[in-house]
Short mmCIF file of N, CA, C and O in Angstrom, two decimals:
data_model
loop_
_atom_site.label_atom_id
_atom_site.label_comp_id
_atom_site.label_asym_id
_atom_site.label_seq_id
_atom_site.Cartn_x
_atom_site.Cartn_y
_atom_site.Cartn_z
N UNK A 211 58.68 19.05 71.90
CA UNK A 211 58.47 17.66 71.50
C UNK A 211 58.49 17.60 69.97
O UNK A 211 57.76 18.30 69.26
N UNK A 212 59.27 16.82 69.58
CA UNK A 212 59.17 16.61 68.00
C UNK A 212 58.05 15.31 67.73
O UNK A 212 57.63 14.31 68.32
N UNK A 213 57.81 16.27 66.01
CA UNK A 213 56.64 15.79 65.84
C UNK A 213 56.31 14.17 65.37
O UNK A 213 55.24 13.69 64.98
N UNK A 214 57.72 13.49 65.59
CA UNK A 214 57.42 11.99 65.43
C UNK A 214 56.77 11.72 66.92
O UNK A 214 55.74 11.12 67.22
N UNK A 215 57.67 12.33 67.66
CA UNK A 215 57.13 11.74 69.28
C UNK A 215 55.81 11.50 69.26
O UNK A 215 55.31 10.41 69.55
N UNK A 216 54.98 12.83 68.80
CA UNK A 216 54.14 13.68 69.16
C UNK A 216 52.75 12.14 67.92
O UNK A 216 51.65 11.69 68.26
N UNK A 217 53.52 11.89 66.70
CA UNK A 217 53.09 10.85 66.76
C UNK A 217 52.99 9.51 67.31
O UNK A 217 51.95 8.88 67.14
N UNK A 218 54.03 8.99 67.99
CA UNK A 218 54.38 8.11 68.40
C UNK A 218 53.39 8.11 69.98
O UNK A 218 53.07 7.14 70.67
N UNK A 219 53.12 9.41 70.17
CA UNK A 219 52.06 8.92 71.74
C UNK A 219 50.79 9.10 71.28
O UNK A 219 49.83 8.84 72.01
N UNK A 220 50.63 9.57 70.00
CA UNK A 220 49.26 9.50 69.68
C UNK A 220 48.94 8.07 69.19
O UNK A 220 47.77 7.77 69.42
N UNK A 221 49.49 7.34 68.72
CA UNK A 221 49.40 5.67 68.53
C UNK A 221 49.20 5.24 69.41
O UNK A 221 48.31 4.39 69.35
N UNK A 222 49.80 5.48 70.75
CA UNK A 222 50.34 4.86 71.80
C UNK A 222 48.98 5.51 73.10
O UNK A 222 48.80 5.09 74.24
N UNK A 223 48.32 6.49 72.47
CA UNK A 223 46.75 6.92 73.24
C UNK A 223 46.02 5.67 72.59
O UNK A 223 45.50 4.72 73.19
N UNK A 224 46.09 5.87 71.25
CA UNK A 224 44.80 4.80 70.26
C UNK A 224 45.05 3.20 70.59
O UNK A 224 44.21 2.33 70.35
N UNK A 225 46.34 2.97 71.17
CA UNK A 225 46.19 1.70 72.14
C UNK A 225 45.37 1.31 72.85
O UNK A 225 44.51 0.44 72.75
N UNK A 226 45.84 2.39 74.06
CA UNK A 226 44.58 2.42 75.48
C UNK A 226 43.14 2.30 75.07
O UNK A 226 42.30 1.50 75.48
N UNK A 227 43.01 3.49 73.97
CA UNK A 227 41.55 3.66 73.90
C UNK A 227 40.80 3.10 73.27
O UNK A 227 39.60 3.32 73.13
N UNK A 228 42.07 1.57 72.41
CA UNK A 228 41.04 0.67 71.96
C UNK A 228 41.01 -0.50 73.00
O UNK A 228 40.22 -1.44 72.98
N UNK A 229 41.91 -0.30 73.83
CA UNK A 229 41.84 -1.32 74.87
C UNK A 229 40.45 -1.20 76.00
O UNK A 229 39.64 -2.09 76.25
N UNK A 230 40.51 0.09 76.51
CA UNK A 230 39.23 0.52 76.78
C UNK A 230 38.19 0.28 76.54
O UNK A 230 37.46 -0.46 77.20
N UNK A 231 37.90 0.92 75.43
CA UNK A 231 36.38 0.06 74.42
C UNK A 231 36.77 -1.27 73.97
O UNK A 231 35.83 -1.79 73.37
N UNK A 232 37.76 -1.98 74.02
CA UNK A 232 37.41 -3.36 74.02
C UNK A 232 37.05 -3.65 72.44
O UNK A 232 36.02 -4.27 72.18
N UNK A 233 37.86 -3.21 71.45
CA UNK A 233 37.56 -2.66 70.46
C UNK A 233 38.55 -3.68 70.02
O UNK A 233 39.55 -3.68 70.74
N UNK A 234 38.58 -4.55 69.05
CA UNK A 234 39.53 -5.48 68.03
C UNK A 234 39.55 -4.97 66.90
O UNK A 234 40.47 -5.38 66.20
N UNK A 235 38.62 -3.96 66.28
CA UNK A 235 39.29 -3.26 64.80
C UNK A 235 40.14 -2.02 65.42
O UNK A 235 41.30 -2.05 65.01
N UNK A 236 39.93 -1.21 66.07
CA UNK A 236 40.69 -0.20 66.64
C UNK A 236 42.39 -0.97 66.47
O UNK A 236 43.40 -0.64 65.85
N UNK A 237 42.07 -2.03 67.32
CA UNK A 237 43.65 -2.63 68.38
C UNK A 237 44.33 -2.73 66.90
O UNK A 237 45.38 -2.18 66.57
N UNK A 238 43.30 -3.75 65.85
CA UNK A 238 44.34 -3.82 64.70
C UNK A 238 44.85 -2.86 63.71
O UNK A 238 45.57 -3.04 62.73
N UNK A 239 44.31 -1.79 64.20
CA UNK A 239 44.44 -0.84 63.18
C UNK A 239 45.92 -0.07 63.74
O UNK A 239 46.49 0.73 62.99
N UNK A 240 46.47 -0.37 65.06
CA UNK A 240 47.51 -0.06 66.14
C UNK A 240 48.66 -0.89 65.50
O UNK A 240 49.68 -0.49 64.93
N UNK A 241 48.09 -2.49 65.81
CA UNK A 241 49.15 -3.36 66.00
C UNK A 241 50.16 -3.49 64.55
O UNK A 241 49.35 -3.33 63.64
N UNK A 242 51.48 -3.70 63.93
CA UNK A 242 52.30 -4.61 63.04
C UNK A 242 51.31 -6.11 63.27
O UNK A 242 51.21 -6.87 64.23
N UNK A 243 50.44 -6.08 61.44
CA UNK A 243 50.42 -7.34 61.41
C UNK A 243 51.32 -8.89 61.06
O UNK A 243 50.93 -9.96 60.59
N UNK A 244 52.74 -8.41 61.54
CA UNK A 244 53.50 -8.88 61.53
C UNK A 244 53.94 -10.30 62.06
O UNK A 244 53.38 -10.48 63.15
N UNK A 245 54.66 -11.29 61.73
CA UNK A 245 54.96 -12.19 62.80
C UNK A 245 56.28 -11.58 63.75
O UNK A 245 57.02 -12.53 64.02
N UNK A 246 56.63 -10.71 64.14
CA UNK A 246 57.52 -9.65 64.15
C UNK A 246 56.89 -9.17 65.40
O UNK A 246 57.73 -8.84 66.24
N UNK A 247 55.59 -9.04 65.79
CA UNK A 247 55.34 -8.61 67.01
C UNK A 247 55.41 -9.32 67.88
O UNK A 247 55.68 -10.48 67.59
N UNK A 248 55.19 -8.92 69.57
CA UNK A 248 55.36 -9.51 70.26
C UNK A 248 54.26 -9.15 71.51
O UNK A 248 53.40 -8.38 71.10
N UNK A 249 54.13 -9.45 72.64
CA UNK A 249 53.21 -8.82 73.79
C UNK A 249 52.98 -9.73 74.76
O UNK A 249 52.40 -10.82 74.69
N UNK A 250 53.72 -8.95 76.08
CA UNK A 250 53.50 -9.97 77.06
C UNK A 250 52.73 -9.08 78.21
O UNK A 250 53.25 -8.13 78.80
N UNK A 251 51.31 -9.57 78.45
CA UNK A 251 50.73 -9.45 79.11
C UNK A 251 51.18 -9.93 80.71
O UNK A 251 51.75 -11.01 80.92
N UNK A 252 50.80 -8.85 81.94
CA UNK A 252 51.00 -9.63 83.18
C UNK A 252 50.66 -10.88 83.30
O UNK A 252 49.54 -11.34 83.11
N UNK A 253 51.70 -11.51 83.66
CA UNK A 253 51.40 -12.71 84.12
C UNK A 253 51.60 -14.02 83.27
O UNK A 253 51.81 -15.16 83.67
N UNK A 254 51.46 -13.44 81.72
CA UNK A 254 51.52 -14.45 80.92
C UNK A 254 52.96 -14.58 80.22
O UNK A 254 53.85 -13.77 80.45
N UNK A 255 53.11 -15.55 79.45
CA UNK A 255 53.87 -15.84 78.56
C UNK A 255 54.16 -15.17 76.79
O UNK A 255 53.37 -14.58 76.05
N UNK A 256 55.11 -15.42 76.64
CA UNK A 256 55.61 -14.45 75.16
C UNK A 256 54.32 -14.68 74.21
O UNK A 256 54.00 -15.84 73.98
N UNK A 257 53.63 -13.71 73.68
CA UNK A 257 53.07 -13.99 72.57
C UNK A 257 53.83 -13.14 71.53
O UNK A 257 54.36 -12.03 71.62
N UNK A 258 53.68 -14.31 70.21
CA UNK A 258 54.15 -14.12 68.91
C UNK A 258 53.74 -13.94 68.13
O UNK A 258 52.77 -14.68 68.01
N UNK A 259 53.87 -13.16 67.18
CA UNK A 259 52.85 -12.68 65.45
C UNK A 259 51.36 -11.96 66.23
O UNK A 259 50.89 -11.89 67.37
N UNK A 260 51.03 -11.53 64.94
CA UNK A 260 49.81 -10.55 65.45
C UNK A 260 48.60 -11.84 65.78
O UNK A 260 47.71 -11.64 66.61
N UNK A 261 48.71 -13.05 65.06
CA UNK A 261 47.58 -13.80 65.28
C UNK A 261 47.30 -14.24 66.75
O UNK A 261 46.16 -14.60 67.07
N UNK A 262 48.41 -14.21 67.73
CA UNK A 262 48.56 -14.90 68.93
C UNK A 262 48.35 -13.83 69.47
O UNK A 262 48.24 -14.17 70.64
N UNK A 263 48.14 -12.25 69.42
CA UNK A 263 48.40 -11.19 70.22
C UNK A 263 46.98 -10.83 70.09
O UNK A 263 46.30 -10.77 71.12
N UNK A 264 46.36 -10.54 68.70
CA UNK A 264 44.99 -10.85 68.49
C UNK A 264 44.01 -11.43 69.01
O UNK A 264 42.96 -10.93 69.42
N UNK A 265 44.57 -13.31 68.99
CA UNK A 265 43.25 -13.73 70.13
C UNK A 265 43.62 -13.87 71.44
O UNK A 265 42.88 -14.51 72.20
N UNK A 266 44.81 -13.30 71.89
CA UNK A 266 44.59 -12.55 73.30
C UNK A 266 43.30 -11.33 74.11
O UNK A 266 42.57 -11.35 75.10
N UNK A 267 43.58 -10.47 73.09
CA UNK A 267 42.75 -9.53 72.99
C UNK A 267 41.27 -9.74 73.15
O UNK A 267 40.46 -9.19 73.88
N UNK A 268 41.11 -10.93 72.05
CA UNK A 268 39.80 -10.91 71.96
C UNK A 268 39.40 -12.14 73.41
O UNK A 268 38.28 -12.60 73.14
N UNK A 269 39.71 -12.55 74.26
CA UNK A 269 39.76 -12.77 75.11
C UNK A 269 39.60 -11.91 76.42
O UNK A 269 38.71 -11.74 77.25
N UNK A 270 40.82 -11.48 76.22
CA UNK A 270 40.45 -10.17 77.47
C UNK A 270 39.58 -9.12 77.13
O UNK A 270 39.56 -8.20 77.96
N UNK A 271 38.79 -8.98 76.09
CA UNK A 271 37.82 -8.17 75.97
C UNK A 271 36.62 -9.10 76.59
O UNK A 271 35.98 -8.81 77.60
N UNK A 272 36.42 -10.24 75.82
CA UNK A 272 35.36 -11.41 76.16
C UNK A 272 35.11 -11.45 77.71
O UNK A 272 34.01 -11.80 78.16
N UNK A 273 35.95 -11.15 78.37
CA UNK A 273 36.13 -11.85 79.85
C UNK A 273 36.24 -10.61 80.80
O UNK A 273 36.50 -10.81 81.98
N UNK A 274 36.06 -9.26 80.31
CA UNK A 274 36.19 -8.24 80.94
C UNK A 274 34.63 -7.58 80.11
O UNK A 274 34.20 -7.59 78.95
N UNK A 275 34.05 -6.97 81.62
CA UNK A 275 32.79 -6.24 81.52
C UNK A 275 33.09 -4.92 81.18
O UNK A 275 32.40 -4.30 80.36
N UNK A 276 34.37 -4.29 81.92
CA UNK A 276 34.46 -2.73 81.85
C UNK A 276 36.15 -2.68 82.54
O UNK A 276 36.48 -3.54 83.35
N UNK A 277 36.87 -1.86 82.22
CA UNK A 277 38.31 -1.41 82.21
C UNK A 277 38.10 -0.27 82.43
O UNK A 277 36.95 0.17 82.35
N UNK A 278 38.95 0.38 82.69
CA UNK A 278 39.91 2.13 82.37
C UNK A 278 41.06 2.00 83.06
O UNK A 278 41.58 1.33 83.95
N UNK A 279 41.27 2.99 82.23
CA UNK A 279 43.43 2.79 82.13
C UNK A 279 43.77 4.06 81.76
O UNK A 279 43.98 4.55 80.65
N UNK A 280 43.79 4.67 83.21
CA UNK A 280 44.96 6.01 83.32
C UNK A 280 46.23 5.98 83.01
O UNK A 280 46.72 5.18 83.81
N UNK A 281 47.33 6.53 82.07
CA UNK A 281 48.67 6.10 82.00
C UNK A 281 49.18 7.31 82.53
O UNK A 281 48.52 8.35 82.59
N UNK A 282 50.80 7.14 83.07
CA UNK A 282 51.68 8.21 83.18
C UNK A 282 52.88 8.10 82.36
O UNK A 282 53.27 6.95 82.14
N UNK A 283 53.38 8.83 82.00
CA UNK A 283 53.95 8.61 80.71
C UNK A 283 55.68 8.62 81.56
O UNK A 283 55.91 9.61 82.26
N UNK A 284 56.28 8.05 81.50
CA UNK A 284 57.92 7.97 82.38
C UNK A 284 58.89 8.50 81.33
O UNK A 284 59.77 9.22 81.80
N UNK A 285 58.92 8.25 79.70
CA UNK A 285 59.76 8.65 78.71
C UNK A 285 59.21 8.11 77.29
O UNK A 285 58.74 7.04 76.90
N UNK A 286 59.36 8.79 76.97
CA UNK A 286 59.16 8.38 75.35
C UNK A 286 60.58 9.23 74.38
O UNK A 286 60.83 10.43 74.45
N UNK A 287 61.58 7.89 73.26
CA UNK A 287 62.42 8.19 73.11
C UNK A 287 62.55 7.76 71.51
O UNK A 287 62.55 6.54 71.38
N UNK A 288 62.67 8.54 70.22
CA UNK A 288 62.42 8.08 69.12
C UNK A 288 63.81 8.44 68.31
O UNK A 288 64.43 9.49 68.16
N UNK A 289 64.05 6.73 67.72
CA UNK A 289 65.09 7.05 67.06
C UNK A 289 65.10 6.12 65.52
O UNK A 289 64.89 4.91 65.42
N UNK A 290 65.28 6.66 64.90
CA UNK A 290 65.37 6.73 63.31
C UNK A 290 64.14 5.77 62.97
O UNK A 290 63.28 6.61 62.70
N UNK A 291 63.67 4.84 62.86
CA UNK A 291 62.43 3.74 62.92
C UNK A 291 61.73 3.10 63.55
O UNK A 291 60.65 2.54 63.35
N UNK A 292 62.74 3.23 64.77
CA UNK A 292 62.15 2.95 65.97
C UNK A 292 61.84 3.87 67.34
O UNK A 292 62.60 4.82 67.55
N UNK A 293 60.70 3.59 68.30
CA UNK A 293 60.63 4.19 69.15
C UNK A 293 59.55 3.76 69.91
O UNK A 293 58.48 3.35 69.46
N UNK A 294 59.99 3.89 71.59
CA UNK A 294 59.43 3.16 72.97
C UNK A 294 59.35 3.98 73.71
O UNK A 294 60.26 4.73 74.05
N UNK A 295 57.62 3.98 74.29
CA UNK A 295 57.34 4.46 75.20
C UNK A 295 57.39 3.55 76.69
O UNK A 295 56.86 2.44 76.78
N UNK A 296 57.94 4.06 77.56
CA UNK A 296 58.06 3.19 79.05
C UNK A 296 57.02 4.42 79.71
O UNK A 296 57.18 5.63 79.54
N UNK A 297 55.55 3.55 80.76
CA UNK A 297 54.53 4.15 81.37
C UNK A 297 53.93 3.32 82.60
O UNK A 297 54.08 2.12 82.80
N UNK A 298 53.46 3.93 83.11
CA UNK A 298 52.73 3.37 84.08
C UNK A 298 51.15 3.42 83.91
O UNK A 298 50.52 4.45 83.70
N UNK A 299 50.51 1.94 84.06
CA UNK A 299 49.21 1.91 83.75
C UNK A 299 48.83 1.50 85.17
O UNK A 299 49.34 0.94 86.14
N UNK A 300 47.76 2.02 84.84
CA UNK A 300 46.41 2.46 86.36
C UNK A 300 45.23 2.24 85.61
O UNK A 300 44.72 2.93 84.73
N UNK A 301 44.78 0.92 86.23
CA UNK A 301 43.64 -0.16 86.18
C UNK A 301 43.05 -0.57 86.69
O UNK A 301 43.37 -1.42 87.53
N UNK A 302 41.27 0.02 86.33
CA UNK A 302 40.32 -0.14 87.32
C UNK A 302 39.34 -0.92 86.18
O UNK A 302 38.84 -0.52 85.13
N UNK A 303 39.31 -2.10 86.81
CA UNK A 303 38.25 -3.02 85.95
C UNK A 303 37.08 -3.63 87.07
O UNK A 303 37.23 -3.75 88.28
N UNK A 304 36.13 -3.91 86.43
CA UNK A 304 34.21 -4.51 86.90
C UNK A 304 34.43 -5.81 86.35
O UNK A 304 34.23 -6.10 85.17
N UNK A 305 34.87 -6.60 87.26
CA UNK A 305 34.50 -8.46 86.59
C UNK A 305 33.42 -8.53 87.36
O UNK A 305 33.51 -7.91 88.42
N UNK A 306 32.13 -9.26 87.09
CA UNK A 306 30.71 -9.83 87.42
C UNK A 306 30.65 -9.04 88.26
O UNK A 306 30.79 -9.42 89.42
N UNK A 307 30.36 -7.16 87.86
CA UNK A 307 29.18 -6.46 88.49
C UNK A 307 30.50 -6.15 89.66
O UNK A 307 30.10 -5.15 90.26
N UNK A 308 31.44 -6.43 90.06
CA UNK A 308 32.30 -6.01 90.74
C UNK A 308 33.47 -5.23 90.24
O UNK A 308 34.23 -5.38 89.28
N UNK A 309 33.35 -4.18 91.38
CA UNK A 309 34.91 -3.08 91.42
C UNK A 309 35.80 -4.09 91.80
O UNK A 309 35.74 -4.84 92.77
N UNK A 310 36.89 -3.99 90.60
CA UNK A 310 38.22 -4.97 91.36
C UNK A 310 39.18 -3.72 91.61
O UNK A 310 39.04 -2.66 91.00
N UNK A 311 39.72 -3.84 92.14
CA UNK A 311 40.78 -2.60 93.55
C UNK A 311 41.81 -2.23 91.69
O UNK A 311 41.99 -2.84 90.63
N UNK A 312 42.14 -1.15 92.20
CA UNK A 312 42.37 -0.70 90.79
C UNK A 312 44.32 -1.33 91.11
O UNK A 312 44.77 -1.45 92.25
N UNK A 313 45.05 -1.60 89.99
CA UNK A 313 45.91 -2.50 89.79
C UNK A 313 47.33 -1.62 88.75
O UNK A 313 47.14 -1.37 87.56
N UNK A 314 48.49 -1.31 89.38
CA UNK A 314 49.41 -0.49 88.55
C UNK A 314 50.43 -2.14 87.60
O UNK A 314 50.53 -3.35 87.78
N UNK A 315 50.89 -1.23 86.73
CA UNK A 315 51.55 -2.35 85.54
C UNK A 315 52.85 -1.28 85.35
O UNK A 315 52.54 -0.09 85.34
N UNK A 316 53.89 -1.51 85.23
CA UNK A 316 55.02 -0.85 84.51
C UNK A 316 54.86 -1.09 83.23
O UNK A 316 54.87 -2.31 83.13
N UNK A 317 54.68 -0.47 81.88
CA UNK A 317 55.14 -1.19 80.68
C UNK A 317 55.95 -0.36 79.51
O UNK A 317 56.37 0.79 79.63
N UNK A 318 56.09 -1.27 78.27
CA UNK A 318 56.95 -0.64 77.45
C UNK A 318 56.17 -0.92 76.74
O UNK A 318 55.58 -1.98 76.95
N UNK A 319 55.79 -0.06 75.53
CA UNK A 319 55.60 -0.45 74.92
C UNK A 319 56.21 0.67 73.20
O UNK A 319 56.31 1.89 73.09
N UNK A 320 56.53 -0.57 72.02
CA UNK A 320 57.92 -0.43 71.22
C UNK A 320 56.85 0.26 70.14
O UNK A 320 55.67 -0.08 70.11
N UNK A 321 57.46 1.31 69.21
CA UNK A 321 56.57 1.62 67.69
C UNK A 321 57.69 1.04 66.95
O UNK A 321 58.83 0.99 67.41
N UNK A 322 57.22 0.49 65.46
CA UNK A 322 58.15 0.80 64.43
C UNK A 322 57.28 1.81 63.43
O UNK A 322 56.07 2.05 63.53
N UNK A 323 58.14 2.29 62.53
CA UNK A 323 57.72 3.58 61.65
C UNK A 323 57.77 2.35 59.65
O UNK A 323 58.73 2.16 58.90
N UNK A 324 56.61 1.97 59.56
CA UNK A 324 56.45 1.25 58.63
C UNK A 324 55.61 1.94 57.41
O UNK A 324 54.47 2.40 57.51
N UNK A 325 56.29 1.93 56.43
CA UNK A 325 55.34 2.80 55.47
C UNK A 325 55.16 3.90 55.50
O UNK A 325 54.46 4.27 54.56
N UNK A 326 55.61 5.06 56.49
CA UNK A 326 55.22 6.37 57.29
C UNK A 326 54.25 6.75 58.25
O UNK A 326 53.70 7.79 58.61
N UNK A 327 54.19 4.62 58.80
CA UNK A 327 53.27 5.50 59.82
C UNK A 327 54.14 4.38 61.00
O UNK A 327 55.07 3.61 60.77
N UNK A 328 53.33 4.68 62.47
CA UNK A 328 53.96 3.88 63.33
C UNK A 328 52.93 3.02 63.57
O UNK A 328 51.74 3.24 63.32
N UNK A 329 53.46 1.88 64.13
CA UNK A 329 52.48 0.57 64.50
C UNK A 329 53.34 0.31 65.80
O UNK A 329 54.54 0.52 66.01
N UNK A 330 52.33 -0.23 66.63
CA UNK A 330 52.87 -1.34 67.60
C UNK A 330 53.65 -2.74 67.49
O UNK A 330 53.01 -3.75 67.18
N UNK A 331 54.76 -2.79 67.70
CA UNK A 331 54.91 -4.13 67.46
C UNK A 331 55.99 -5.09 68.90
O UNK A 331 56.70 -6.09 68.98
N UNK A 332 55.51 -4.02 69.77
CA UNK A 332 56.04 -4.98 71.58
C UNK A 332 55.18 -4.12 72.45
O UNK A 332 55.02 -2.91 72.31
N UNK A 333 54.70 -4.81 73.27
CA UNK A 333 53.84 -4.68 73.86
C UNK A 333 54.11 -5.46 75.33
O UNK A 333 53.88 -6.67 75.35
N UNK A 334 54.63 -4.78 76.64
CA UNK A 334 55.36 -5.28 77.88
C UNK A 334 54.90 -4.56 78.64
O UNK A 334 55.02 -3.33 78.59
N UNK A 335 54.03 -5.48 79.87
CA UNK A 335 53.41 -5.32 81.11
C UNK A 335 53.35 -5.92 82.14
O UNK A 335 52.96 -7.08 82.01
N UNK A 336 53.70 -5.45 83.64
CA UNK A 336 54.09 -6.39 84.35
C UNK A 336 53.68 -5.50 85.75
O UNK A 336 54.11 -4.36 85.89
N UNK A 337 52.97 -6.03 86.60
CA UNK A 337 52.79 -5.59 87.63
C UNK A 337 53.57 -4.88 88.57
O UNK A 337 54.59 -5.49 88.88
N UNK A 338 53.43 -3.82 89.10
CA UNK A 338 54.13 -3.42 90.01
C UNK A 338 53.86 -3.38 91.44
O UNK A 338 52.89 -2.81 91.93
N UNK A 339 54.82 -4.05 92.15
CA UNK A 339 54.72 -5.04 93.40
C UNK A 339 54.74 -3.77 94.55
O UNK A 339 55.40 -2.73 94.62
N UNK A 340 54.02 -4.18 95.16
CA UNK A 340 53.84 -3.12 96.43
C UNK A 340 54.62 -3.25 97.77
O UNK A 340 54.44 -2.43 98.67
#
């Protein structure tokens, strides 16, 4: 594995694990504060710029008691500034004191290499139908 990859899934861990803890300085410290990003959550519609992707976040943190999110990693492929990981997320969340049945997502999600480091800036999730 070369060692951009090798960065590029370590960004792409510090996602999850700010998604996890439910963490909004973590997420921004991930995301392109760009109007340049993008992130479409299951179910929802295109969000644009980091401000719209932001108070997503802080929403689904607000409205979620507890998460975890096992990924499997399908490919990760890096080329000159850019680079996308495609994974499968495995999601077991507690809304009001309840186990909700744990829930798979296909997603992509895009780095760019800005300044020398990578950021998030697409973010694509979508249920996978049984």
């Amino acid at each position: 594995m070369s060692n951009q990859s090798s960065e590029v899934l370590a960004v792409n861990a510090a996602f999850y694990r700010a998604f996890e803890k439910k963490d909004i300085e973590a997420m921004s410290t991930v995301w392109s504060q760009g109007t340049g990003s993008f992130c479409v959550h299951p179910g929802w519609n295109v969000l644009r710029g980091w401000k719209e992707i932001r108070s997503s976040w802080v929403n689904i943190f607000k409205n979620t008691a507890y998460i975890e999110i096992n990924t499997e990693i399908v490919t990760t492929e890096v080329r000159d500034h850019i680079a996308y990981v495609v994974l499968v997320e495995n999601v077991l969340q507690i809304i009001n004191g309840q186990r909700r049945l744990e829930a798979q997502s296909i997603a992509t999600n895009m780095f760019e290499l800005l300044g020398g480091k990578w950021y998030l800036v697409h973010h694509h999730a979508s249920p996978i139908m049984r």
